Short mmCIF file of C-alpha atoms in Angstrom, two decimals:
data_model
loop_
_atom_site.label_atom_id
_atom_site.label_comp_id
_atom_site.label_asym_id
_atom_site.label_seq_id
_atom_site.Cartn_x
_atom_site.Cartn_y
_atom_site.Cartn_z
CA UNK A 906 -2.26 24.25 -0.80
CA UNK A 907 -3.41 27.01 1.06
CA UNK A 908 -6.99 28.22 1.03
CA UNK A 909 -7.26 30.33 -1.90
CA UNK A 910 -4.07 29.32 -3.88
CA UNK A 911 -2.61 26.76 -5.34
CA UNK A 912 1.44 26.29 -5.31
CA UNK A 913 3.12 29.27 -3.69
CA UNK A 914 2.31 32.57 -5.51
CA UNK A 915 0.39 31.06 -7.78
CA UNK A 916 -3.48 30.19 -9.23
CA UNK A 917 -4.87 26.93 -8.71
CA UNK A 918 -4.76 24.66 -11.50
CA UNK A 919 -7.07 21.87 -12.77
CA UNK A 920 -5.03 19.73 -10.61
CA UNK A 921 -5.49 21.59 -7.40
CA UNK A 922 -9.32 21.96 -8.17
CA UNK A 923 -9.25 18.13 -8.66
CA UNK A 924 -7.61 17.46 -5.48
CA UNK A 925 -10.38 19.28 -3.65
CA UNK A 926 -13.21 17.63 -4.84
CA UNK A 927 -11.48 14.05 -4.66
CA UNK A 928 -10.64 14.70 -1.04
CA UNK A 929 -14.58 16.49 -0.12
CA UNK A 930 -13.06 19.50 0.97
CA UNK A 931 -14.61 21.89 -2.11
CA UNK A 932 -17.69 19.95 -4.36
CA UNK A 933 -19.73 22.93 -6.03
CA UNK A 934 -18.33 25.54 -8.02
CA UNK A 935 -19.39 28.09 -5.47
CA UNK A 936 -16.91 26.48 -2.84
CA UNK A 937 -14.39 25.79 -5.25
CA UNK A 938 -14.52 29.73 -5.76
CA UNK A 939 -14.64 29.96 -1.92
CA UNK A 940 -11.37 27.89 -1.61
CA UNK A 941 -9.22 29.19 -4.54
CA UNK A 942 -10.17 32.58 -5.13
CA UNK A 943 -10.66 32.10 -8.58
CA UNK A 944 -13.45 34.06 -10.41
CA UNK A 945 -16.84 31.99 -11.79
CA UNK A 946 -15.48 31.81 -15.26
CA UNK A 947 -11.97 30.72 -14.60
CA UNK A 948 -13.32 27.76 -12.32
CA UNK A 949 -15.53 27.10 -14.91
CA UNK A 950 -12.69 26.76 -17.57
CA UNK A 951 -10.56 24.48 -15.24
CA UNK A 952 -13.57 22.32 -14.71
CA UNK A 953 -14.21 22.30 -18.46
CA UNK A 954 -10.72 20.29 -19.24
CA UNK A 955 -11.21 17.93 -15.94
CA UNK A 956 -14.98 16.97 -17.86
CA UNK A 957 -13.58 17.00 -20.87
CA UNK A 958 -10.72 14.22 -19.66
CA UNK A 959 -13.41 12.16 -18.23
CA UNK A 960 -12.82 12.92 -14.85
CA UNK A 961 -14.95 14.57 -12.99
CA UNK A 962 -18.95 14.20 -13.15
CA UNK A 963 -21.75 15.97 -11.79
CA UNK A 964 -23.74 14.49 -8.93
CA UNK A 965 -26.97 14.84 -7.23
CA UNK A 966 -28.10 19.02 -6.30
CA UNK A 967 -26.46 19.67 -2.89
CA UNK A 968 -28.09 22.17 -0.30
CA UNK A 969 -29.06 25.90 -1.04
CA UNK A 970 -25.93 28.20 -0.81
CA UNK A 971 -28.22 31.14 -0.70
CA UNK A 972 -30.55 31.77 2.62
CA UNK A 973 -32.74 33.66 0.25
CA UNK A 974 -33.56 29.74 -1.52
CA UNK A 975 -33.26 29.24 -5.25
CA UNK A 976 -31.56 26.27 -7.06
CA UNK A 977 -29.67 23.77 -4.98
CA UNK A 978 -26.11 24.00 -6.10
CA UNK A 979 -25.03 20.96 -8.55
CA UNK A 980 -22.01 18.81 -6.49
CA UNK A 981 -19.28 17.46 -8.60
CA UNK A 982 -17.69 14.15 -8.09
CA UNK A 983 -14.19 12.23 -9.07
CA UNK A 984 -15.28 9.82 -11.63
CA UNK A 985 -13.73 6.82 -10.08
CA UNK A 986 -14.87 4.55 -13.05
CA UNK A 987 -13.38 6.45 -15.94
CA UNK A 988 -10.23 3.85 -15.82
CA UNK A 989 -8.46 1.02 -13.63
CA UNK A 990 -5.40 0.31 -11.82
CA UNK A 991 -3.63 -3.07 -11.64
CA UNK A 992 -2.02 -4.49 -8.86
CA UNK A 993 0.02 -6.83 -7.27
CA UNK A 994 1.60 -8.36 -4.06
CA UNK A 995 4.55 -10.48 -4.07
CA UNK A 996 5.67 -12.86 -1.13
CA UNK A 997 8.50 -14.96 -1.15
CA UNK A 998 6.55 -18.05 -2.77
CA UNK A 999 3.16 -16.65 -3.86
CA UNK A 1000 1.69 -13.51 -5.71
CA UNK A 1001 -1.47 -12.09 -5.94
CA UNK A 1002 -2.80 -9.91 -8.76
CA UNK A 1003 -6.10 -7.62 -9.40
CA UNK A 1004 -7.88 -5.03 -11.36
CA UNK A 1005 -9.36 -2.19 -9.06
CA UNK A 1006 -11.07 0.64 -9.26
CA UNK A 1007 -9.94 4.06 -8.96
CA UNK A 1008 -11.88 3.66 -5.42
CA UNK A 1009 -9.98 0.62 -4.58
CA UNK A 1010 -12.87 -2.04 -4.97
CA UNK A 1011 -11.30 -5.17 -6.51
CA UNK A 1012 -13.18 -5.74 -10.06
CA UNK A 1013 -11.01 -9.18 -10.55
CA UNK A 1014 -8.69 -11.35 -8.78
CA UNK A 1015 -5.98 -14.13 -9.13
CA UNK A 1016 -3.55 -15.72 -6.89
CA UNK A 1017 -1.27 -18.59 -7.29
CA UNK A 1018 2.31 -19.80 -6.77
CA UNK A 1019 5.14 -17.38 -7.86
CA UNK A 1020 8.61 -17.88 -6.12
CA UNK A 1021 10.63 -14.64 -5.93
CA UNK A 1022 13.98 -17.21 -6.08
CA UNK A 1023 13.02 -17.67 -9.63
CA UNK A 1024 14.32 -14.26 -10.11
CA UNK A 1025 12.52 -10.77 -11.11
CA UNK A 1026 12.58 -12.05 -14.95
CA UNK A 1027 10.34 -14.85 -14.79
CA UNK A 1028 8.71 -13.45 -11.96
CA UNK A 1029 7.41 -10.17 -13.79
CA UNK A 1030 6.81 -11.86 -17.01
CA UNK A 1031 4.28 -14.14 -15.03
CA UNK A 1032 2.64 -11.40 -13.51
CA UNK A 1033 2.45 -9.45 -16.70
CA UNK A 1034 0.50 -12.45 -18.31
CA UNK A 1035 -1.95 -12.80 -15.20
CA UNK A 1036 -2.80 -8.84 -15.52
CA UNK A 1037 -3.61 -9.65 -19.25
CA UNK A 1038 -5.83 -12.73 -18.50
CA UNK A 1039 -7.58 -10.36 -15.56
CA UNK A 1040 -8.71 -7.68 -17.62
CA UNK A 1041 -11.58 -9.20 -19.40
CA UNK A 1042 -12.82 -10.94 -16.50
CA UNK A 1043 -13.43 -7.47 -14.93
CA UNK A 1044 -15.03 -6.51 -17.99
CA UNK A 1045 -12.42 -3.70 -18.55
CA UNK A 1046 -9.81 -3.09 -21.96
CA UNK A 1047 -6.47 -2.56 -21.62
CA UNK A 1048 -6.82 1.15 -23.20
CA UNK A 1049 -8.74 1.74 -19.68
CA UNK A 1050 -5.38 0.66 -17.79
CA UNK A 1051 -4.09 4.03 -16.11
CA UNK A 1052 -1.10 2.35 -14.15
CA UNK A 1053 0.30 -0.62 -12.07
CA UNK A 1054 1.28 -0.71 -8.90
CA UNK A 1055 3.31 -3.65 -7.11
CA UNK A 1056 3.80 -4.44 -3.59
CA UNK A 1057 7.24 -6.67 -3.19
CA UNK A 1058 8.96 -8.40 -0.04
CA UNK A 1059 11.69 -5.84 0.38
CA UNK A 1060 13.51 -2.33 1.09
CA UNK A 1061 12.38 -0.02 -2.57
CA UNK A 1062 13.86 2.96 -3.48
CA UNK A 1063 10.57 4.79 -4.37
CA UNK A 1064 12.53 7.29 -6.78
CA UNK A 1065 14.01 4.71 -9.16
CA UNK A 1066 11.38 1.97 -8.25
CA UNK A 1067 14.75 -0.65 -7.46
CA UNK A 1068 15.03 -2.99 -4.76
CA UNK A 1069 17.96 -2.35 -2.21
CA UNK A 1070 19.67 -5.25 -1.10
CA UNK A 1071 16.87 -7.72 -0.28
CA UNK A 1072 17.52 -10.02 1.86
CA UNK A 1073 15.08 -12.41 0.67
CA UNK A 1074 14.63 -12.15 -3.05
CA UNK A 1075 18.10 -13.25 -4.16
CA UNK A 1076 18.83 -11.53 -7.91
CA UNK A 1077 16.50 -8.54 -7.43
CA UNK A 1078 19.14 -6.02 -6.11
CA UNK A 1079 19.01 -2.98 -8.64
CA UNK A 1080 16.62 -4.64 -11.22
CA UNK A 1081 14.48 -2.77 -13.37
CA UNK A 1082 11.25 -3.73 -12.42
CA UNK A 1083 9.37 -1.15 -13.64
CA UNK A 1084 10.82 -1.61 -17.13
CA UNK A 1085 10.38 -4.97 -17.27
CA UNK A 1086 6.49 -5.27 -15.79
CA UNK A 1087 5.68 -2.81 -18.23
CA UNK A 1088 6.99 -4.53 -20.95
CA UNK A 1089 5.77 -7.98 -19.89
CA UNK A 1090 2.27 -6.19 -19.58
CA UNK A 1091 2.35 -4.58 -22.92
CA UNK A 1092 3.28 -8.08 -24.69
CA UNK A 1093 0.68 -10.13 -22.96
CA UNK A 1094 -2.08 -7.69 -23.54
CA UNK A 1095 -0.89 -7.10 -26.80
CA UNK A 1096 -0.73 -3.02 -26.11
CA UNK A 1097 1.90 -0.15 -27.61
CA UNK A 1098 0.97 2.05 -25.02
CA UNK A 1099 3.41 2.64 -22.16
CA UNK A 1100 1.51 2.29 -18.82
CA UNK A 1101 3.34 3.99 -15.59
CA UNK A 1102 4.56 1.20 -12.82
CA UNK A 1103 5.08 2.06 -9.36
CA UNK A 1104 6.50 -0.49 -6.60
CA UNK A 1105 6.91 0.01 -3.15
CA UNK A 1106 7.57 -2.62 0.02
CA UNK A 1107 4.80 -4.85 0.77
CA UNK A 1108 4.73 -3.52 4.45
CA UNK A 1109 4.14 0.06 3.28
CA UNK A 1110 1.30 -0.51 1.00
CA UNK A 1111 -0.39 -3.01 3.39
CA UNK A 1112 -0.08 -0.17 5.62
CA UNK A 1113 -1.39 2.55 3.31
CA UNK A 1114 -4.25 0.33 2.16
CA UNK A 1115 -5.03 -0.34 5.75
CA UNK A 1116 -4.99 3.10 6.93
CA UNK A 1117 -6.84 4.69 4.34
CA UNK A 1118 -9.68 2.56 4.48
CA UNK A 1119 -9.71 1.39 8.00
CA UNK A 1120 -8.26 3.98 9.97
CA UNK A 1121 -8.31 7.31 7.84
CA UNK A 1122 -8.54 9.75 10.77
CA UNK A 1123 -5.27 8.22 12.49
CA UNK A 1124 -2.41 10.60 11.96
CA UNK A 1125 0.41 8.02 12.72
CA UNK A 1126 -0.33 4.50 11.88
CA UNK A 1127 1.88 1.75 12.41
CA UNK A 1128 1.70 -1.99 10.57
CA UNK A 1129 3.96 -5.00 11.62
CA UNK A 1130 3.73 -7.72 9.03
CA UNK A 1131 5.04 -11.14 10.21
CA UNK A 1132 5.28 -13.29 7.65
CA UNK A 1133 8.53 -15.16 5.93
CA UNK A 1134 10.41 -12.42 7.29
CA UNK A 1135 9.23 -9.14 9.59
CA UNK A 1136 8.86 -5.78 8.27
CA UNK A 1137 6.99 -2.83 9.54
CA UNK A 1138 4.98 0.24 7.15
CA UNK A 1139 4.54 3.63 8.89
CA UNK A 1140 1.93 5.81 7.57
CA UNK A 1141 2.03 9.89 9.08
CA UNK A 1142 -0.40 12.31 8.50
CA UNK A 1143 -1.46 10.42 5.11
CA UNK A 1144 1.90 9.56 3.54
CA UNK A 1145 4.12 6.53 3.78
CA UNK A 1146 6.81 7.17 5.85
CA UNK A 1147 10.05 5.60 3.80
CA UNK A 1148 13.04 6.87 5.22
CA UNK A 1149 16.07 8.44 2.93
CA UNK A 1150 16.40 5.48 0.56
CA UNK A 1151 13.54 3.27 1.67
CA UNK A 1152 14.84 1.85 4.40
CA UNK A 1153 12.57 2.42 7.14
CA UNK A 1154 10.42 -0.05 8.76
CA UNK A 1155 13.00 -2.75 8.66
CA UNK A 1156 12.63 -3.71 11.97
CA UNK A 1157 13.31 -7.47 11.01
CA UNK A 1158 16.87 -6.90 11.19
CA UNK A 1159 17.32 -5.33 14.95
CA UNK A 1160 19.56 -7.34 17.03
CA UNK A 1161 17.98 -8.93 19.99
CA UNK A 1162 19.84 -10.90 22.48
CA UNK A 1163 17.65 -14.25 22.10
CA UNK A 1164 18.95 -14.14 18.32
CA UNK A 1165 22.66 -14.32 19.27
CA UNK A 1166 23.40 -17.75 17.40
CA UNK A 1167 20.54 -17.23 14.88
CA UNK A 1168 21.90 -17.18 11.66
CA UNK A 1169 19.63 -14.68 9.33
CA UNK A 1170 19.08 -14.70 5.68
CA UNK A 1171 20.83 -11.25 5.63
CA UNK A 1172 23.96 -13.14 6.70
CA UNK A 1173 23.91 -11.30 10.25
CA UNK A 1174 23.42 -13.12 13.62
CA UNK A 1175 20.89 -12.28 16.11
CA UNK A 1176 18.18 -10.38 14.03
CA UNK A 1177 14.63 -10.12 15.09
CA UNK A 1178 13.86 -12.47 11.80
CA UNK A 1179 15.76 -15.06 12.38
CA UNK A 1180 14.30 -15.60 15.66
CA UNK A 1181 10.41 -14.67 15.68
CA UNK A 1182 9.34 -14.63 11.83
CA UNK A 1183 6.98 -17.55 10.18
CA UNK A 1184 9.99 -18.94 8.63
CA UNK A 1185 12.09 -19.00 12.12
CA UNK A 1186 8.84 -20.49 13.84
CA UNK A 1187 8.57 -23.25 10.22
CA UNK A 1188 12.29 -23.82 11.12
CA UNK A 1189 11.99 -24.95 14.59
CA UNK A 1190 8.61 -27.06 14.28
CA UNK A 1191 10.66 -28.77 11.79
CA UNK A 1192 13.64 -29.65 13.75
CA UNK A 1193 10.84 -31.16 16.19
CA UNK A 1194 9.64 -33.11 13.54
CA UNK A 1195 6.29 -31.29 12.59
CA UNK A 1196 6.03 -30.57 9.17
CA UNK A 1197 6.52 -26.95 8.40
CA UNK A 1198 8.76 -24.91 5.62
CA UNK A 1199 7.37 -21.50 5.66
CA UNK A 1200 5.19 -19.01 7.16
CA UNK A 1201 2.02 -20.26 5.51
CA UNK A 1202 2.54 -23.56 7.13
CA UNK A 1203 2.75 -21.99 10.56
CA UNK A 1204 -0.57 -20.46 9.81
CA UNK A 1205 -1.97 -23.75 8.81
CA UNK A 1206 -0.93 -25.39 11.90
CA UNK A 1207 -1.83 -22.23 13.85
CA UNK A 1208 -5.39 -22.62 12.43
CA UNK A 1209 -5.49 -25.96 12.94
CA UNK A 1210 -4.81 -25.56 16.95
CA UNK A 1211 -1.19 -27.05 16.92
CA UNK A 1212 -0.23 -26.91 20.30
CA UNK A 1213 3.56 -26.85 19.79
CA UNK A 1214 2.91 -23.93 16.79
CA UNK A 1215 0.73 -22.10 19.14
CA UNK A 1216 3.80 -21.97 21.76
CA UNK A 1217 6.09 -20.90 19.42
CA UNK A 1218 4.06 -18.49 17.98
CA UNK A 1219 3.67 -17.13 21.61
CA UNK A 1220 7.23 -16.65 22.11
CA UNK A 1221 8.06 -14.99 18.79
CA UNK A 1222 5.04 -12.77 19.93
CA UNK A 1223 7.34 -11.73 22.91
CA UNK A 1224 10.29 -11.01 20.87
CA UNK A 1225 8.53 -8.89 18.60
CA UNK A 1226 6.50 -7.23 21.50
CA UNK A 1227 10.09 -6.23 22.84
CA UNK A 1228 11.22 -4.36 19.98
CA UNK A 1229 7.98 -2.79 19.26
CA UNK A 1230 8.21 -1.26 22.71
CA UNK A 1231 10.74 0.87 21.27
CA UNK A 1232 8.83 1.67 18.11
CA UNK A 1233 5.55 2.58 20.08
CA UNK A 1234 8.27 4.94 21.98
CA UNK A 1235 9.55 6.31 19.55
CA UNK A 1236 6.47 7.06 16.72
CA UNK A 1237 3.91 7.08 19.79
CA UNK A 1238 0.84 5.72 17.25
CA UNK A 1239 -2.24 5.62 17.52
CA UNK A 1240 -2.78 2.36 15.77
CA UNK A 1241 -0.73 -0.62 15.68
CA UNK A 1242 -1.88 -3.34 13.28
CA UNK A 1243 0.01 -6.86 13.47
CA UNK A 1244 -0.76 -8.69 9.85
CA UNK A 1245 1.06 -11.81 8.50
CA UNK A 1246 1.23 -15.36 8.78
CA UNK A 1247 1.49 -15.31 12.55
CA UNK A 1248 -1.27 -12.68 12.87
CA UNK A 1249 -3.30 -14.74 15.20
CA UNK A 1250 -4.00 -15.06 19.15
CA UNK A 1251 -1.35 -16.70 20.50
CA UNK A 1252 1.38 -14.47 18.58
CA UNK A 1253 -0.84 -11.46 19.85
CA UNK A 1254 -1.07 -12.55 23.32
CA UNK A 1255 2.98 -12.84 23.26
CA UNK A 1256 3.35 -9.56 21.53
CA UNK A 1257 0.93 -7.67 24.02
CA UNK A 1258 2.59 -9.14 27.02
CA UNK A 1259 6.11 -7.77 26.23
CA UNK A 1260 4.80 -4.59 24.84
CA UNK A 1261 2.86 -3.45 27.40
CA UNK A 1262 5.34 -4.55 30.22
CA UNK A 1263 8.38 -2.97 28.26
CA UNK A 1264 6.52 0.90 26.91
CA UNK A 1265 6.21 3.56 28.88
CA UNK A 1266 2.45 3.93 29.70
CA UNK A 1267 2.50 7.00 28.04
CA UNK A 1268 3.16 5.56 24.84
CA UNK A 1269 0.49 3.16 25.04
CA UNK A 1270 -2.31 4.90 26.80
CA UNK A 1271 -4.02 5.58 23.50
CA UNK A 1272 -2.92 2.80 21.63
CA UNK A 1273 -4.95 0.41 19.85
CA UNK A 1274 -3.15 -2.73 18.89
CA UNK A 1275 -5.19 -4.30 16.22
CA UNK A 1276 -5.32 -6.87 13.43
CA UNK A 1277 -5.75 -6.74 9.79
CA UNK A 1278 -9.00 -6.17 8.60
CA UNK A 1279 -8.26 -6.42 4.48
CA UNK A 1280 -6.00 -9.52 5.36
CA UNK A 1281 -4.65 -10.77 2.10
CA UNK A 1282 -5.86 -7.85 -0.41
CA UNK A 1283 -4.10 -4.71 1.98
CA UNK A 1284 -1.15 -5.14 -0.27
CA UNK A 1285 -3.44 -4.86 -3.20
CA UNK A 1286 -5.57 -2.01 -2.42
CA UNK A 1287 -2.58 -0.07 -1.25
CA UNK A 1288 -0.64 -0.54 -4.26
CA UNK A 1289 -3.98 0.37 -6.24
CA UNK A 1290 -3.80 3.60 -3.69
CA UNK A 1291 -0.63 4.39 -4.07
CA UNK A 1292 -0.97 4.51 -8.24
CA UNK A 1293 -4.26 6.51 -8.07
CA UNK A 1294 -2.60 9.18 -5.62
CA UNK A 1295 0.42 9.95 -8.17
CA UNK A 1296 -1.55 10.13 -11.27
CA UNK A 1297 -4.21 12.48 -9.83
CA UNK A 1298 -1.76 14.77 -7.83
CA UNK A 1299 -2.07 18.12 -8.73
CA UNK A 1300 1.54 18.65 -10.87
CA UNK A 1301 0.65 15.35 -12.22
CA UNK A 1302 -2.88 15.96 -13.57
CA UNK A 1303 -1.57 19.08 -15.75
CA UNK A 1304 0.86 16.91 -17.24
CA UNK A 1305 -1.52 14.34 -18.40
CA UNK A 1306 -4.07 17.27 -19.35
CA UNK A 1307 -1.59 18.01 -21.72
CA UNK A 1308 -0.98 15.10 -23.16
CA UNK A 1309 -4.98 14.14 -23.68
CA UNK A 1310 -4.79 17.60 -25.80
CA UNK A 1311 -7.47 19.14 -22.94
#
C-alpha cells in the first residue's frame, strides 16, 4: 500500500485501515487521514465498520497532535480478544495442539502421541477431538474460532493445502487435509459452521513464529529443524519463502559425500537426512547397542550426557554445517536458528566448526547462530500467526465484513 492509497489507483479500504492500525503505522484517526489521504468522514465510516465487527477498540489517549494544545488523540487498537485461533503441530510420532489468542498467546494446550503413519484420516480426526476439548479449557466457545492452522513435517502446496510427495508421511500425498480437519473439528465440536483451515510445512511455521516473536527486524531469517528429518524455513522481509510449489527449504535431501551408501526414506542414497538427522543418529546408536528409535530418544540421551550420543550429534552437526555453508552464502541471513531434537551443544559445536570453515567470511560476518526461543511451541505460534495474517489481510477483511453484513 502506498502512503496515501490502498490498491493501485483506489482509495484505502477498511482492510487497509485495519492493517495500518495492526502494524502500528497509524493508530489515530488523524494519522489514518494523513497516511491514506481520505477525508475525516470517510475514515470515520471505514472505522465504524471495523468497530461494529468487533475488530477495533479505542485505547488510551495519545499525544496531542496540535502544538496549540487541546484534547489528546484517542488511539485505536486491534482487539485481539474478539476471536481465537486453533493450531496444531505434527511430528512423525507426536502432536501438539493449542488455542491461541489473535496476539499469539497460548490459552490452552495439549500434546500426546500421534503417529503420522497411521494415516491422515485417523490423525486429523484425533486433532479435531483435541481442538473441541481444548476450547472449554481456554474458556472460549466454538463460535469464537476464526480459523485453524496446521504444521506438518512435509512439503505443502500452500494454494491447495495438500502435501506433495512427503518422504516421511506415507498415505498423505495429495490428501484433502483442509476438508478433513475442518469436518473433524465440526463433528467433535458439534458445530455446523465452516472454519478456514491453513496448512504449511513445520519448519516454515517454526521459522515464521520465531522470526515474528524474537527477531522482527531481521529481514533474512533461516531456521533449520533437525529431528526425525531435516528441513529449513526461510522468512524474507517478514514473509515465508516457499518457492514455486512449497519445496523451498527441503535441505534434508541434498546429497552429501559422507552419505553415499546411506539409504534415505525418500528412496535415494546420500541424502543429508540419511546421515545427520535425529533418526539417522538414533539408528547408529541402536546399531551400537544403545536403545534409541527416534530423534526424541537421542534428545533424551543428549540431555543425560550420553558420550556416544554426543559424539554422533557433533558429527551430524558437521555434516549439516557443511551444507549450511552454501545456504548462508546464497541467502546471507542475519539469523540462523537451529531447532529440533538435536539442537544442543554437541550438534551446534560441529555445525559451527564446518560452517565458519567453509562459508566466506563476508557471509558470516553479521550472522547470529542461535537456538530456538519458543522451543516446542514455535510451530503452534507460527501456525496461529499464519491464520491471523491470512484472515486480517486487507482483501480478506473486505470479504469478511461483507459476510458479516457490516
